Short mmCIF file of C-alpha atoms and ligand atoms in Angstrom, two decimals:
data_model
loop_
_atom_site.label_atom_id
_atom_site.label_comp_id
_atom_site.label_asym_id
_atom_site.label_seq_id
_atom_site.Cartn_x
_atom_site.Cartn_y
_atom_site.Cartn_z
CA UNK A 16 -13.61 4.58 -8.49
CA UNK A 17 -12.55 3.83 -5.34
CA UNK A 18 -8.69 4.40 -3.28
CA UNK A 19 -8.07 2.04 -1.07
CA UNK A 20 -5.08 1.58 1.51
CA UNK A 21 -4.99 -2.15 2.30
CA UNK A 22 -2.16 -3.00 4.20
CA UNK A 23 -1.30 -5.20 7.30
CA UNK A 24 0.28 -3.31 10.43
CA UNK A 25 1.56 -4.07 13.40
CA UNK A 26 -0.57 -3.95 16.70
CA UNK A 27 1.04 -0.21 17.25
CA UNK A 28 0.73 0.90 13.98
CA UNK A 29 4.06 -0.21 11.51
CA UNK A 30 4.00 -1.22 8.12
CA UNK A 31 7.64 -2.50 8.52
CA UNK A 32 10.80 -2.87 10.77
CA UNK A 33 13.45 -0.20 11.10
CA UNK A 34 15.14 -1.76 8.31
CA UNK A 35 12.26 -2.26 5.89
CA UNK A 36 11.84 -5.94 6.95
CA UNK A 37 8.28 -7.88 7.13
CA UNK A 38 9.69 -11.10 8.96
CA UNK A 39 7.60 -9.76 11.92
CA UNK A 40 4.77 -10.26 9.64
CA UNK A 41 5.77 -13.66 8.00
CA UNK A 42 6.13 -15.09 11.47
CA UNK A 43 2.67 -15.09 12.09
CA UNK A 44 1.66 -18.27 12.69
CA UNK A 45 -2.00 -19.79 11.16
CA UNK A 46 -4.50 -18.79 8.93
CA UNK A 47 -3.71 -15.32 7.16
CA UNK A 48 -5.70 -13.05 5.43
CA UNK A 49 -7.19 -13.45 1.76
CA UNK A 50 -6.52 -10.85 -0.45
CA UNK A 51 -8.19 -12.20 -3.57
CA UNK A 52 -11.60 -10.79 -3.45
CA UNK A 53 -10.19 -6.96 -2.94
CA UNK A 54 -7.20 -7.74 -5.34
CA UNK A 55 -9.55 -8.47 -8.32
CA UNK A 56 -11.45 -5.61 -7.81
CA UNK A 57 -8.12 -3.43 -7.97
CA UNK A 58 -7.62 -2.01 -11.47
CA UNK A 59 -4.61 0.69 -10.67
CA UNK A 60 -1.54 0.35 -8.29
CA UNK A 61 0.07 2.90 -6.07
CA UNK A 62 3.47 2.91 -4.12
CA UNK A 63 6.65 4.57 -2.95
CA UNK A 64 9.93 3.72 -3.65
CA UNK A 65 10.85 1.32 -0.92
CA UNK A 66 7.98 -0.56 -0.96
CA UNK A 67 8.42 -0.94 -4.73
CA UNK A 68 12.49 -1.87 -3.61
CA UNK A 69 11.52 -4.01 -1.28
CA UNK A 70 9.22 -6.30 -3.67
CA UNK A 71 12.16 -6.28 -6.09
CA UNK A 72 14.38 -7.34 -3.36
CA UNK A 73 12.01 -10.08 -1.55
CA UNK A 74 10.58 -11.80 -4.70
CA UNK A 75 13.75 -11.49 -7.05
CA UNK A 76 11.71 -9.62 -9.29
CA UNK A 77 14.50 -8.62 -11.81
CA UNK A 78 15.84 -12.35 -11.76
CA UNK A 79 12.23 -13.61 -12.39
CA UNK A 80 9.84 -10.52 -13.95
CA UNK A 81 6.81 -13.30 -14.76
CA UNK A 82 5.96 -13.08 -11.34
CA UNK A 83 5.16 -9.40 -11.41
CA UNK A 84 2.35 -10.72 -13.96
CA UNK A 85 1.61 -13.39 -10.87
CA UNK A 86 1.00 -10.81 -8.39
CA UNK A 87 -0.11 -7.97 -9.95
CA UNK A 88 -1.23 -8.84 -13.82
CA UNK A 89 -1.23 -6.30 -16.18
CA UNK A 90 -2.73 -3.73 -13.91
CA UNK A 91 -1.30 0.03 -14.20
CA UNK A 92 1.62 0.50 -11.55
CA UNK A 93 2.48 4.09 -10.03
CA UNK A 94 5.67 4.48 -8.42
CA UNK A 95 6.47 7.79 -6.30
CA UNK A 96 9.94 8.28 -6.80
CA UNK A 97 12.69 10.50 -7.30
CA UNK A 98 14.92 8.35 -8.01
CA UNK A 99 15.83 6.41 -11.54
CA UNK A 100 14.60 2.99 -10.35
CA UNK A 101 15.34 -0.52 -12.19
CA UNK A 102 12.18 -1.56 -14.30
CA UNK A 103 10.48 -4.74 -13.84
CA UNK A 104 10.61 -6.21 -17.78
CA UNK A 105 7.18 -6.13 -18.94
CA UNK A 106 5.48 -4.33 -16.00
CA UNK A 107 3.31 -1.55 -16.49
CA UNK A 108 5.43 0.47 -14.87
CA UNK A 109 4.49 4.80 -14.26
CA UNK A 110 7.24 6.68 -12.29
CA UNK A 111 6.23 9.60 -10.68
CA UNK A 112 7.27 12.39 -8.12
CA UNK A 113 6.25 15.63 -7.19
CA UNK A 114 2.62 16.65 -5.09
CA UNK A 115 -0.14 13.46 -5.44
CA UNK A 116 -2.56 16.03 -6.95
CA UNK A 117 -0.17 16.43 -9.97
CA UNK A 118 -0.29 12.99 -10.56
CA UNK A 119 -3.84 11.91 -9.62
CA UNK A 120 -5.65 12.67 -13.13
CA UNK A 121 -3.32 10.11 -14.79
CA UNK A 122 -3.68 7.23 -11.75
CA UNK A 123 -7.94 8.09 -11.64
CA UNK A 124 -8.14 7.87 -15.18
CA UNK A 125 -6.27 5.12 -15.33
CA UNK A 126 -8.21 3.02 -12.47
CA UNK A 127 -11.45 3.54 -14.71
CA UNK A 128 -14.35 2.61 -12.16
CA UNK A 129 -11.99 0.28 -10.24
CA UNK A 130 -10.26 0.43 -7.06
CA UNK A 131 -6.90 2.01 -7.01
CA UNK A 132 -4.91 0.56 -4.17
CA UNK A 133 -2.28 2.50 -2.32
CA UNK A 134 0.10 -0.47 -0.87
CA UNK A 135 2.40 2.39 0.70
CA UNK A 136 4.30 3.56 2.81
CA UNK A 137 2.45 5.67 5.26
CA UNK A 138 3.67 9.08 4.40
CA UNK A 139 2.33 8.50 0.44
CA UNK A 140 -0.86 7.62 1.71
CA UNK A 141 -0.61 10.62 4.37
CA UNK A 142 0.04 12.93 0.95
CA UNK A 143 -3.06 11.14 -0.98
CA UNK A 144 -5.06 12.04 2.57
CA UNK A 145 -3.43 15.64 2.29
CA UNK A 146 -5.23 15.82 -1.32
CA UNK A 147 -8.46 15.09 0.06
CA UNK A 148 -8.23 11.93 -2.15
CA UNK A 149 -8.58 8.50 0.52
CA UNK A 150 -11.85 6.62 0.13
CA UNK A 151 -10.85 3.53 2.89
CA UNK A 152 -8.15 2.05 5.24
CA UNK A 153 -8.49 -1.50 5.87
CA UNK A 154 -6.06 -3.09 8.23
CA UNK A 155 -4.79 -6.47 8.64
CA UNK A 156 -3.50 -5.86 12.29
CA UNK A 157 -0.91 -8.82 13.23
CA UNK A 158 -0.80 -9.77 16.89
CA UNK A 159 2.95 -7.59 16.62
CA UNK A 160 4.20 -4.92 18.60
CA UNK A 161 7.61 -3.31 17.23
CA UNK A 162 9.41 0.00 19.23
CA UNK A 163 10.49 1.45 16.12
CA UNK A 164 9.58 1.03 12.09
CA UNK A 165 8.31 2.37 9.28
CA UNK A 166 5.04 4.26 10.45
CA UNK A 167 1.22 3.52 9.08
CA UNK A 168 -0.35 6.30 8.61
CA UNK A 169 2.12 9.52 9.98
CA UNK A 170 -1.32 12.13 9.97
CA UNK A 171 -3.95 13.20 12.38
CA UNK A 172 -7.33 11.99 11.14
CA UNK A 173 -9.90 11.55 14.09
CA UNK A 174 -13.02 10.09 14.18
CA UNK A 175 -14.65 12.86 12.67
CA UNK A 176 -13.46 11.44 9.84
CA UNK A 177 -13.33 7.95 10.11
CA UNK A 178 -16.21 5.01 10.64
CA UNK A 179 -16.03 1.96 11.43
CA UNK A 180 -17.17 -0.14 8.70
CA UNK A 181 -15.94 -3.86 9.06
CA UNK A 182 -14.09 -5.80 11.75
CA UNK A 183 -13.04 -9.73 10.95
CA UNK A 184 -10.85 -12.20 12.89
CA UNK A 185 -8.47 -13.90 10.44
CA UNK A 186 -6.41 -16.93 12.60
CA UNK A 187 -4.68 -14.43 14.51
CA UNK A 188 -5.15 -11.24 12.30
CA UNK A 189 -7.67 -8.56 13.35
CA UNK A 190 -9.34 -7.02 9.66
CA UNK A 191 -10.56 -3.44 10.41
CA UNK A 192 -12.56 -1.39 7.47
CA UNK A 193 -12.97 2.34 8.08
CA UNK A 194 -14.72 4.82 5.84
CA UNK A 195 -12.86 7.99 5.48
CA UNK A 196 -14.99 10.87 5.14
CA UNK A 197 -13.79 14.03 2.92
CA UNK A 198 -13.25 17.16 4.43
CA UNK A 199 -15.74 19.77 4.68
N1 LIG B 8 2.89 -4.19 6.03
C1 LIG B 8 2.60 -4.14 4.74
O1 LIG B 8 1.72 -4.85 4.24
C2 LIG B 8 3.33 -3.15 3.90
C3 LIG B 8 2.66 -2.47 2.88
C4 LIG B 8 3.36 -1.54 2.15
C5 LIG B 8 4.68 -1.29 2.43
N2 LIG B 8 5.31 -1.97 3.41
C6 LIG B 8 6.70 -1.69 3.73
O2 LIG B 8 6.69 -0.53 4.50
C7 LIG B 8 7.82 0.25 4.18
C8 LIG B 8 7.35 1.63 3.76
O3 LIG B 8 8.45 2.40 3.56
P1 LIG B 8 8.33 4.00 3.56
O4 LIG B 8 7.45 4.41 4.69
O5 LIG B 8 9.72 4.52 3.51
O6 LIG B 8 7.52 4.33 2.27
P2 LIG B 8 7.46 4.29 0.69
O7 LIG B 8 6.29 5.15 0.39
O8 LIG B 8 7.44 2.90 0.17
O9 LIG B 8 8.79 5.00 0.17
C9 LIG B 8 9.10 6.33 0.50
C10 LIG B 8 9.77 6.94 -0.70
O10 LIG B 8 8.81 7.16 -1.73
C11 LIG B 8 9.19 8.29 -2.49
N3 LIG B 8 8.15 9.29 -2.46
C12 LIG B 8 7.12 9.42 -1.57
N4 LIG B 8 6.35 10.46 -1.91
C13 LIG B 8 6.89 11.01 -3.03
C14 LIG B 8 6.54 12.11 -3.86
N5 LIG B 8 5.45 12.85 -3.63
N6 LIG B 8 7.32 12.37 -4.94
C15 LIG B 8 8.40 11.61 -5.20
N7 LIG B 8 8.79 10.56 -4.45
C16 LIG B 8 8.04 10.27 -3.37
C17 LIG B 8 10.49 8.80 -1.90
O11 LIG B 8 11.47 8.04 -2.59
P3 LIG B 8 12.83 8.49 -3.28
O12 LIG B 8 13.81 8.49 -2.18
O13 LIG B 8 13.04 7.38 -4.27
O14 LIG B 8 12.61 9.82 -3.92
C18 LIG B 8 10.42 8.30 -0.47
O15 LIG B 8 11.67 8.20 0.14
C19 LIG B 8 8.56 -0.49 3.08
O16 LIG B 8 9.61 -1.23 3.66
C20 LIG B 8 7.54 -1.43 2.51
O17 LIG B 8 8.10 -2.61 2.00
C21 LIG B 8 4.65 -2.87 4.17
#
């Protein structure tokens, strides 16, 4: 079992405009990354609340749940919330909230020897790092540069910690892998 943030980022490290927006990201022009090969070998998902908003929002989940099953299949959702958030029909939807560690028994055990992939934001992912519990980072980095957003990773974690295991060109997309060590 492996955990996995995969995400595309701007050039200076967003996940997303001030206002939640990808457009920066959409705008890319040419070839863009496959995720197909790393989304098969994903068996449990992990988010916060705005990312998890802002697929409801973009794809008109609600108005049209069978894509949920297009994107993600049947595969065990966790969403980090405090919130009472509208359910996807037919989703395998887990709420959570409180401290990662509380809820990583249920997410590992549900992953089974698969890849559990934290899609976001940064500050989840910071609190998985925080546990000790954040195998890889690989970055689709867009040719983007934004003054403000949502940040990628909001943690210090040197290169101690980190190495360098893949770099790809993509069109116009730089595809970094590093290996993130655990903590002495
Ligand atoms: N570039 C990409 O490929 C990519 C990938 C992923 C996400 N994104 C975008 O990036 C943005 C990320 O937004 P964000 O940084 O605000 O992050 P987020 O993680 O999606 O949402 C943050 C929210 O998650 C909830 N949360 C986090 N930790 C929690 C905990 N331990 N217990 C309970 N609730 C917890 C809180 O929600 P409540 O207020 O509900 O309690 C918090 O306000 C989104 O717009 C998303 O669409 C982009």
């Amino acid at each position: 079992m492996t955990i996995v943030f995969n995400t595309a980022t701007t050039a200076n490290g967003y996940l997303a405009d001030a206002d939640h927006s990808l457009a920066w990201l959409f705008e890319v022009p040419g070839e863009v990354p496959d995720m197909a090969p790393f989304t098969e070998s994903v068996t449990t998902l992990v988010m916060g609340s705005h990312t998890y908003e802002w697929l409801l929002r973009e794809e008109r989940l609600l108005d049209d749940p069978q894509k949920w099953q297009g994107f993600y299949g049947s595969r065990p959702t966790y969403v980090f919330t405090t919130r009472d958030l509208e359910v996807v029909p037919g989703a395998d939807l887990h709420f959570v909230h409180g401290p990662v560690t509380e809820a990583l028994p249920a997410i590992r055990s549900a992953a089974e020897d698969g890849v559990i992939w934290l899609i976001g934001g940064g500050d989840l992912v910071g609190q998985f790092l925080d546990a000790d519990a954040l195998d890889e980072i690989v970055l689709a980095i867009a040719p983007t540069f934004l003054a403000v957003g949502q940040p990628l990773l909001p943690r210090d974690l040197h290169a101690d910690r980190l190495s360098l295991h893949g770099v790809e060109r993509v069109g116009q997309f730089a595809l970094v892998t590093y290996l993130v060590g655990r903590h002495d």
